[in-house]
Short mmCIF file of C-alpha atoms and ligand atoms in Angstrom, two decimals:
data_model
loop_
_atom_site.label_atom_id
_atom_site.label_comp_id
_atom_site.label_asym_id
_atom_site.label_seq_id
_atom_site.Cartn_x
_atom_site.Cartn_y
_atom_site.Cartn_z
CA MET A 1484 -81.94 -52.21 -27.10
CA ARG A 1485 -84.87 -50.87 -25.08
CA LYS A 1486 -88.21 -50.22 -26.81
CA ILE A 1487 -90.22 -48.37 -24.20
CA LEU A 1488 -93.97 -47.70 -23.91
CA ILE A 1489 -94.99 -45.01 -21.41
CA THR A 1490 -98.65 -45.05 -20.37
CA GLY A 1491 -100.17 -41.86 -18.95
CA ALA A 1492 -97.34 -39.99 -20.70
CA LEU A 1493 -99.14 -36.63 -20.74
CA GLY A 1494 -99.26 -36.39 -16.93
CA GLN A 1495 -96.96 -34.65 -14.45
CA ILE A 1496 -94.21 -37.31 -14.56
CA GLY A 1497 -94.71 -38.62 -18.09
CA SER A 1498 -94.46 -35.24 -19.80
CA GLU A 1499 -90.88 -34.89 -18.47
CA LEU A 1500 -89.88 -38.56 -18.43
CA THR A 1501 -90.74 -38.97 -22.13
CA VAL A 1502 -88.35 -36.16 -23.09
CA GLU A 1503 -85.54 -37.54 -20.90
CA LEU A 1504 -85.96 -41.15 -22.12
CA ARG A 1505 -86.04 -39.99 -25.77
CA ARG A 1506 -82.76 -38.13 -25.13
CA ILE A 1507 -81.15 -41.27 -23.64
CA TYR A 1508 -82.60 -44.10 -25.75
CA GLY A 1509 -83.50 -42.28 -28.99
CA ALA A 1510 -86.84 -40.72 -29.91
CA ASN A 1511 -88.05 -43.69 -31.99
CA ASN A 1512 -87.43 -46.13 -29.12
CA VAL A 1513 -89.80 -44.35 -26.71
CA VAL A 1514 -93.53 -44.56 -27.48
CA ALA A 1515 -95.58 -42.08 -25.47
CA SER A 1516 -99.25 -42.89 -24.88
CA ASN A 1517 -102.24 -41.51 -23.03
CA ARG A 1518 -105.94 -42.31 -22.96
CA ARG A 1519 -106.64 -38.97 -24.62
CA ILE A 1520 -104.78 -36.06 -26.18
CA LYS A 1521 -104.40 -33.17 -23.74
CA GLU A 1522 -103.94 -29.55 -24.79
CA GLY A 1523 -100.47 -28.09 -24.37
CA HIS A 1524 -98.57 -31.32 -25.17
CA GLU A 1525 -98.26 -30.87 -28.96
CA LYS A 1526 -94.44 -30.61 -28.82
CA LEU A 1527 -94.10 -33.86 -26.87
CA ILE A 1528 -96.55 -35.69 -29.14
CA GLU A 1529 -94.63 -34.59 -32.24
CA SER A 1530 -91.18 -35.40 -30.78
CA GLY A 1531 -91.56 -39.19 -31.30
CA PRO A 1532 -94.13 -41.99 -31.65
CA PHE A 1533 -97.43 -41.38 -29.84
CA GLU A 1534 -100.43 -43.70 -29.41
CA ILE A 1535 -103.83 -43.42 -27.78
CA VAL A 1536 -103.87 -46.17 -25.12
CA ASP A 1537 -106.44 -46.57 -22.34
CA ILE A 1538 -104.88 -49.11 -19.96
CA THR A 1539 -108.32 -50.40 -18.99
CA ASN A 1540 -108.55 -51.65 -22.60
CA GLY A 1541 -106.23 -54.68 -22.59
CA LYS A 1542 -106.67 -55.39 -26.31
CA GLN A 1543 -105.70 -51.85 -27.32
CA LEU A 1544 -102.66 -51.98 -25.01
CA HIS A 1545 -101.58 -55.37 -26.39
CA GLU A 1546 -101.86 -54.19 -30.02
CA VAL A 1547 -99.64 -51.15 -29.35
CA VAL A 1548 -97.03 -53.28 -27.51
CA LYS A 1549 -96.87 -55.68 -30.49
CA LYS A 1550 -96.92 -52.95 -33.13
CA HIS A 1551 -93.83 -51.25 -31.66
CA ASN A 1552 -92.00 -54.41 -30.41
CA ILE A 1553 -92.09 -52.99 -26.87
CA ASN A 1554 -89.89 -54.69 -24.23
CA THR A 1555 -90.26 -52.14 -21.39
CA ILE A 1556 -93.52 -50.64 -20.08
CA ILE A 1557 -93.46 -47.65 -17.74
CA ASN A 1558 -96.98 -47.50 -16.37
CA LEU A 1559 -97.80 -43.96 -15.24
CA ALA A 1560 -101.55 -43.99 -16.00
CA ALA A 1561 -103.40 -43.64 -12.69
CA ILE A 1562 -105.86 -41.64 -10.59
CA LEU A 1563 -104.17 -39.85 -7.66
CA SER A 1564 -105.22 -39.45 -4.03
CA ALA A 1565 -107.63 -36.49 -3.94
CA VAL A 1566 -109.41 -37.38 -7.19
CA GLY A 1567 -109.44 -41.00 -6.00
CA GLU A 1568 -111.47 -40.04 -2.92
CA LYS A 1569 -113.99 -38.25 -5.19
CA HIS A 1570 -114.15 -41.15 -7.66
CA PRO A 1571 -113.11 -44.34 -5.82
CA GLU A 1572 -114.61 -46.64 -8.47
CA GLN A 1573 -112.60 -44.96 -11.27
CA CYS A 1574 -109.50 -45.08 -9.07
CA TRP A 1575 -109.87 -48.83 -8.51
CA ASN A 1576 -110.64 -49.51 -12.17
CA ILE A 1577 -107.68 -47.61 -13.63
CA ASN A 1578 -105.09 -48.28 -10.90
CA MET A 1579 -105.93 -52.00 -10.48
CA ASN A 1580 -107.62 -53.33 -13.64
CA GLY A 1581 -105.34 -51.13 -15.74
CA LEU A 1582 -102.25 -52.42 -13.93
CA TYR A 1583 -103.50 -56.01 -14.31
CA ASN A 1584 -103.77 -55.47 -18.10
CA VAL A 1585 -100.24 -54.02 -18.17
CA LEU A 1586 -98.85 -57.02 -16.27
CA GLU A 1587 -100.73 -59.54 -18.43
CA VAL A 1588 -99.41 -57.97 -21.64
CA ALA A 1589 -95.91 -57.87 -20.10
CA ARG A 1590 -96.16 -61.58 -19.24
CA GLU A 1591 -97.30 -62.49 -22.76
CA GLU A 1592 -94.84 -60.25 -24.61
CA ASN A 1593 -91.88 -60.62 -22.20
CA CYS A 1594 -91.67 -56.96 -21.12
CA MET A 1595 -90.09 -55.37 -18.08
CA VAL A 1596 -92.57 -53.21 -16.08
CA PHE A 1597 -91.93 -50.11 -13.96
CA THR A 1598 -94.92 -48.88 -11.88
CA PRO A 1599 -94.66 -46.12 -9.28
CA SER A 1600 -96.18 -46.70 -5.87
CA SER A 1601 -96.52 -43.85 -3.38
CA ILE A 1602 -96.21 -42.70 0.23
CA ALA A 1603 -99.99 -43.30 0.07
CA ALA A 1604 -99.26 -47.03 0.42
CA PHE A 1605 -98.84 -46.28 4.16
CA GLY A 1606 -101.59 -45.43 6.63
CA PRO A 1607 -102.29 -44.09 10.12
CA THR A 1608 -100.94 -47.22 11.85
CA THR A 1609 -97.59 -47.08 10.01
CA PRO A 1610 -94.64 -45.70 12.04
CA LYS A 1611 -94.67 -42.00 11.06
CA ASP A 1612 -91.03 -40.98 11.32
CA LYS A 1613 -88.28 -42.56 9.23
CA THR A 1614 -90.92 -45.02 8.01
CA PRO A 1615 -89.07 -48.30 7.33
CA GLN A 1616 -88.96 -50.05 3.95
CA ASP A 1617 -90.83 -53.07 5.33
CA THR A 1618 -93.56 -52.07 7.78
CA ILE A 1619 -97.33 -51.88 8.40
CA GLN A 1620 -99.29 -50.91 5.26
CA ARG A 1621 -102.95 -50.29 6.10
CA PRO A 1622 -103.86 -47.16 4.06
CA THR A 1623 -107.27 -45.50 4.50
CA THR A 1624 -107.69 -44.01 0.99
CA MET A 1625 -108.79 -45.82 -2.18
CA TYR A 1626 -105.61 -44.55 -3.87
CA GLY A 1627 -103.52 -46.06 -1.06
CA VAL A 1628 -105.43 -49.35 -1.23
CA THR A 1629 -104.67 -49.58 -4.97
CA LYS A 1630 -101.01 -48.74 -4.35
CA VAL A 1631 -100.52 -51.54 -1.77
CA ALA A 1632 -102.46 -54.02 -3.89
CA GLY A 1633 -100.45 -52.87 -6.93
CA GLU A 1634 -97.15 -53.46 -5.12
CA LEU A 1635 -98.30 -56.99 -4.22
CA LEU A 1636 -99.56 -57.72 -7.73
CA CYS A 1637 -96.24 -56.60 -9.25
CA ASP A 1638 -94.32 -58.82 -6.80
CA TYR A 1639 -96.68 -61.70 -7.67
CA TYR A 1640 -95.97 -61.38 -11.40
CA PHE A 1641 -92.23 -61.44 -10.66
CA LEU A 1642 -92.42 -64.44 -8.32
CA LYS A 1643 -94.96 -66.45 -10.31
CA TYR A 1644 -94.12 -65.62 -13.95
CA GLY A 1645 -90.65 -64.05 -13.79
CA VAL A 1646 -91.86 -60.69 -15.14
CA ASP A 1647 -89.16 -58.12 -14.29
CA THR A 1648 -91.30 -55.71 -12.24
CA ARG A 1649 -89.78 -52.75 -10.37
CA GLY A 1650 -91.16 -49.71 -8.56
CA VAL A 1651 -90.57 -46.89 -6.09
CA ARG A 1652 -92.82 -45.29 -3.47
CA PHE A 1653 -92.68 -41.69 -4.65
CA PRO A 1654 -93.34 -38.85 -2.22
CA GLY A 1655 -95.03 -35.64 -3.45
CA LEU A 1656 -93.37 -34.56 -6.70
CA ILE A 1657 -92.67 -30.92 -7.43
CA SER A 1658 -92.22 -29.68 -11.00
CA TYR A 1659 -92.88 -26.72 -13.31
CA GLU A 1660 -93.57 -28.40 -16.68
CA THR A 1661 -97.02 -29.96 -16.11
CA LEU A 1662 -99.36 -29.28 -13.19
CA PRO A 1663 -100.05 -32.22 -10.84
CA GLY A 1664 -103.12 -34.36 -11.57
CA GLY A 1665 -105.13 -34.09 -8.33
CA GLY A 1666 -103.11 -35.23 -5.34
CA THR A 1667 -102.72 -34.17 -1.71
CA THR A 1668 -99.14 -32.93 -2.07
CA ASP A 1669 -100.15 -30.56 -4.94
CA TYR A 1670 -100.04 -27.56 -2.57
CA ALA A 1671 -96.24 -27.71 -2.72
CA VAL A 1672 -96.41 -27.04 -6.49
CA HIS A 1673 -99.20 -24.40 -6.42
CA ILE A 1674 -97.35 -22.41 -3.74
CA TYR A 1675 -94.53 -21.58 -6.23
CA TYR A 1676 -96.98 -20.38 -8.93
CA ASP A 1677 -98.80 -18.13 -6.44
CA ALA A 1678 -95.56 -16.89 -4.88
CA LEU A 1679 -94.44 -15.59 -8.28
CA LYS A 1680 -97.84 -14.31 -9.46
CA ASN A 1681 -99.35 -12.89 -6.20
CA LYS A 1682 -96.57 -12.99 -3.55
CA LYS A 1683 -99.15 -14.83 -1.42
CA TYR A 1684 -100.53 -18.38 -1.09
CA THR A 1685 -103.48 -19.89 0.79
CA SER A 1686 -102.62 -23.47 1.77
CA PHE A 1687 -105.21 -26.27 1.86
CA ILE A 1688 -102.77 -28.27 4.03
CA ALA A 1689 -102.40 -27.19 7.68
CA LYS A 1690 -99.33 -25.74 9.35
CA GLY A 1691 -97.17 -28.46 10.91
CA THR A 1692 -98.19 -31.22 8.47
CA MET A 1693 -94.94 -32.89 7.44
CA MET A 1694 -94.80 -34.85 4.17
CA ASP A 1695 -91.97 -36.25 2.04
CA MET A 1696 -91.30 -34.45 -1.24
CA MET A 1697 -88.94 -34.62 -4.23
CA TYR A 1698 -88.00 -32.39 -7.18
CA MET A 1699 -88.82 -33.88 -10.60
CA PRO A 1700 -85.19 -34.22 -11.87
CA ASP A 1701 -84.49 -36.58 -8.94
CA ALA A 1702 -87.72 -38.51 -9.63
CA LEU A 1703 -86.68 -39.06 -13.26
CA ASP A 1704 -83.24 -40.25 -12.09
CA ALA A 1705 -84.91 -42.68 -9.67
CA ILE A 1706 -86.96 -44.28 -12.46
CA ILE A 1707 -84.02 -44.57 -14.85
CA GLN A 1708 -81.53 -45.78 -12.20
CA LEU A 1709 -83.87 -48.47 -10.89
CA MET A 1710 -84.84 -49.55 -14.40
CA GLU A 1711 -81.14 -50.00 -15.26
CA ALA A 1712 -80.13 -51.50 -11.88
CA ASP A 1713 -78.42 -54.90 -11.75
CA PRO A 1714 -81.29 -57.31 -10.88
CA SER A 1715 -78.97 -59.52 -8.81
CA LYS A 1716 -78.56 -56.61 -6.34
CA LEU A 1717 -82.32 -56.11 -5.82
CA ILE A 1718 -83.59 -57.65 -2.59
CA HIS A 1719 -86.78 -55.58 -2.84
CA ARG A 1720 -88.67 -54.80 -6.04
CA ASN A 1721 -92.16 -53.37 -5.42
CA ALA A 1722 -91.64 -50.88 -4.15
CA PHE A 1723 -88.63 -48.95 -2.78
CA ASN A 1724 -89.03 -46.02 -0.35
CA VAL A 1725 -87.40 -42.96 -1.96
CA THR A 1726 -87.34 -39.42 -0.62
CA ALA A 1727 -85.36 -36.20 -0.98
CA MET A 1728 -86.80 -33.89 1.71
CA SER A 1729 -89.59 -33.58 4.26
CA PHE A 1730 -91.31 -30.29 5.09
CA ASP A 1731 -94.55 -28.58 6.22
CA PRO A 1732 -96.12 -25.47 4.60
CA GLU A 1733 -94.18 -23.11 6.94
CA MET A 1734 -90.86 -24.62 5.89
CA ILE A 1735 -91.48 -24.30 2.14
CA ALA A 1736 -92.72 -20.72 2.73
CA ALA A 1737 -89.48 -19.91 4.62
CA SER A 1738 -87.49 -21.30 1.70
CA ILE A 1739 -89.48 -19.14 -0.78
CA ARG A 1740 -88.87 -16.03 1.41
CA LYS A 1741 -85.11 -16.46 0.85
CA PHE A 1742 -85.84 -15.44 -2.77
CA ILE A 1743 -89.12 -13.45 -2.38
CA PRO A 1744 -88.88 -11.81 1.11
CA GLU A 1745 -92.41 -10.29 0.98
CA PHE A 1746 -94.09 -13.71 0.37
CA GLU A 1747 -97.10 -14.35 2.65
CA LEU A 1748 -98.70 -17.68 3.60
CA ASP A 1749 -102.14 -18.20 5.11
CA TYR A 1750 -104.45 -21.20 5.48
CA ASP A 1751 -107.88 -22.45 4.36
CA VAL A 1752 -107.54 -26.13 5.24
CA ASP A 1753 -109.42 -28.69 3.12
CA PRO A 1754 -110.59 -31.41 5.55
CA VAL A 1755 -110.46 -34.21 2.96
CA ARG A 1756 -106.89 -33.59 1.79
CA GLN A 1757 -105.77 -32.75 5.35
CA ALA A 1758 -107.07 -36.14 6.59
CA ILE A 1759 -105.23 -37.87 3.75
CA ALA A 1760 -102.00 -36.01 4.57
CA GLU A 1761 -102.31 -36.88 8.27
CA SER A 1762 -102.61 -40.58 7.41
CA TRP A 1763 -99.26 -40.53 5.55
CA PRO A 1764 -95.69 -40.66 6.98
CA ASN A 1765 -93.78 -37.56 8.11
CA SER A 1766 -90.56 -38.91 6.60
CA LEU A 1767 -89.37 -42.10 4.90
CA ASP A 1768 -86.28 -44.24 5.47
CA ASP A 1769 -84.90 -44.80 1.96
CA SER A 1770 -81.78 -46.75 2.94
CA ALA A 1771 -82.83 -49.89 1.00
CA ALA A 1772 -82.89 -47.87 -2.26
CA ARG A 1773 -79.52 -46.32 -1.40
CA GLU A 1774 -77.98 -49.72 -0.65
CA GLU A 1775 -79.54 -51.82 -3.42
CA TRP A 1776 -79.29 -49.47 -6.43
CA GLY A 1777 -77.39 -46.36 -5.37
CA TRP A 1778 -80.28 -43.90 -4.86
CA ASN A 1779 -78.87 -40.46 -3.99
CA PRO A 1780 -81.06 -37.38 -4.67
CA LYS A 1781 -79.43 -34.09 -5.68
CA TYR A 1782 -81.99 -31.45 -4.65
CA ASP A 1783 -82.76 -30.30 -1.10
CA LEU A 1784 -85.53 -27.77 -0.32
CA ASP A 1785 -83.56 -24.57 -1.04
CA ALA A 1786 -81.89 -25.93 -4.19
CA MET A 1787 -85.33 -26.95 -5.47
CA THR A 1788 -86.90 -23.58 -4.56
CA LYS A 1789 -84.16 -21.66 -6.39
CA ASP A 1790 -84.53 -23.76 -9.56
CA MET A 1791 -88.37 -23.84 -9.45
CA LEU A 1792 -88.61 -20.05 -9.12
CA GLU A 1793 -86.07 -19.44 -11.90
CA LYS A 1794 -87.72 -21.88 -14.33
CA LEU A 1795 -91.31 -20.87 -13.50
CA LYS A 1796 -90.51 -17.18 -13.90
CA VAL A 1797 -89.44 -17.87 -17.49
CA LYS A 1798 -92.43 -20.16 -18.13
CA LEU A 1799 -94.94 -17.61 -16.80
CA GLY A 1800 -93.23 -14.75 -18.67
CA LEU A 1801 -92.72 -12.74 -15.47
P1 NAD B 2999 -100.97 -37.52 -13.52
O1 NAD B 2999 -102.34 -37.54 -12.97
O2 NAD B 2999 -100.28 -36.21 -13.67
O3 NAD B 2999 -100.94 -38.24 -14.93
C1 NAD B 2999 -101.61 -39.45 -15.17
C2 NAD B 2999 -101.88 -39.53 -16.67
O4 NAD B 2999 -102.57 -40.75 -16.91
C3 NAD B 2999 -102.77 -38.40 -17.21
O5 NAD B 2999 -102.19 -37.84 -18.38
C4 NAD B 2999 -104.10 -39.09 -17.53
O6 NAD B 2999 -104.76 -38.51 -18.65
C5 NAD B 2999 -103.62 -40.49 -17.83
N1 NAD B 2999 -104.63 -41.53 -17.63
C6 NAD B 2999 -105.60 -41.61 -16.68
N2 NAD B 2999 -106.31 -42.73 -16.84
C7 NAD B 2999 -105.78 -43.39 -17.89
C8 NAD B 2999 -106.07 -44.61 -18.53
N3 NAD B 2999 -107.11 -45.38 -18.16
N4 NAD B 2999 -105.29 -45.00 -19.56
C9 NAD B 2999 -104.27 -44.24 -20.00
N5 NAD B 2999 -103.98 -43.03 -19.47
C10 NAD B 2999 -104.72 -42.63 -18.42
O7 NAD B 2999 -100.07 -38.51 -12.62
P2 NAD B 2999 -98.50 -38.46 -12.34
O8 NAD B 2999 -98.29 -37.50 -11.23
O9 NAD B 2999 -97.76 -38.31 -13.60
O10 NAD B 2999 -98.32 -39.91 -11.70
C11 NAD B 2999 -97.86 -41.02 -12.43
C12 NAD B 2999 -97.72 -42.19 -11.48
O11 NAD B 2999 -96.84 -41.85 -10.42
C13 NAD B 2999 -99.02 -42.64 -10.82
O12 NAD B 2999 -99.02 -44.03 -10.64
C14 NAD B 2999 -98.97 -41.97 -9.46
O13 NAD B 2999 -99.71 -42.67 -8.50
C15 NAD B 2999 -97.48 -42.04 -9.16
N6 NAD B 2999 -97.08 -41.04 -8.18
C16 NAD B 2999 -97.10 -39.73 -8.47
C17 NAD B 2999 -96.75 -38.80 -7.50
C18 NAD B 2999 -96.76 -37.32 -7.76
O14 NAD B 2999 -96.56 -36.54 -6.81
N7 NAD B 2999 -96.98 -36.89 -8.99
C19 NAD B 2999 -96.35 -39.25 -6.24
C20 NAD B 2999 -96.37 -40.62 -5.96
C21 NAD B 2999 -96.72 -41.52 -6.96
N1 LIG B 3000 -98.57 -36.78 -4.90
C1 LIG B 3000 -99.39 -37.93 -4.71
C2 LIG B 3000 -100.73 -37.54 -4.17
O1 LIG B 3000 -100.76 -36.58 -3.40
C3 LIG B 3000 -98.73 -38.91 -3.79
O2 LIG B 3000 -98.90 -40.17 -4.31
O3 LIG B 3000 -101.69 -38.18 -4.46
#
């Protein structure tokens, strides 16, 4: 029986993953945690056990793992790319020292660990198109540096101590439940809100900038499928390329116009986030994930746009 602790559970992924895992494994078997309570998450907090856990506090983390007899940690607490460039020290501390604490507790208490990596683990010298699973990883952002180092640290804990560590390199995630926490791909979420509210969006990412993306239901499936995958089939562990689509701002705008024909897109490019985006791949090769644990996303761009617009319309009361 799994007893799961989710760190950073009140973020973009955690707020939806907690609900899905509670549905599958039972509410009492999924402990949600975050370093602080965030407004708007009352329903999630009341739907099962919740603890305040700051992953940079190893003792606090350890106590919660013991208290709930946790055997699986899904570590979502992190600082993302754009905020990481503003606060590199915080990004290093949470993404690296926090991860180290998670792995140490997992080693001592015999827990499995899932930690997402990112397309940010690649850099300007990585092959840009159909980026292979195993290739050059020389990122130029602090977030990317922590993601590569995190992948290596997770592999180390598996090889050295036998801790069952697994992870995926997520592309930009698009969802309607919780806003993204300060990344470079966030434009592809904001564009849907503005399309519904104003029929117009000003993009901080330039025309022609291709990045991999994925709709949240596929991201949740990726986590659960890999967590439940037969370990004897896993050649890779930390971390698998996964993707569902690749587009630039013009392509997502064209998809939105199929449902809102009057939608307009213009640009006010942010040089910091644009430079980050340009250092990342245009598209990933996710064949290792497909071969080793059956990865197969359901949503393409238009299917995602249709669902996003329908769900957001209800959420925004439009
Ligand atoms: P998010 O920013 O939305 O949520 C992170 C959560 O962690 C927040 O609720 C925050 O309060 C919490 N947190 C921050 N510092 C903490 C600490 N010290 N201790 C405990 N909690 C803390 O992030 P997300 O989008 O849900 O991302 C989760 C993971 O997935 C991260 O590792 C991220 O790098 C990775 N990822 C996300 C995306 C994406 O597009 N969302 C893409 C690739 C990878
Ligand atoms: N969506 C994330 C970001 O832009 C990718 O890891 O930071």
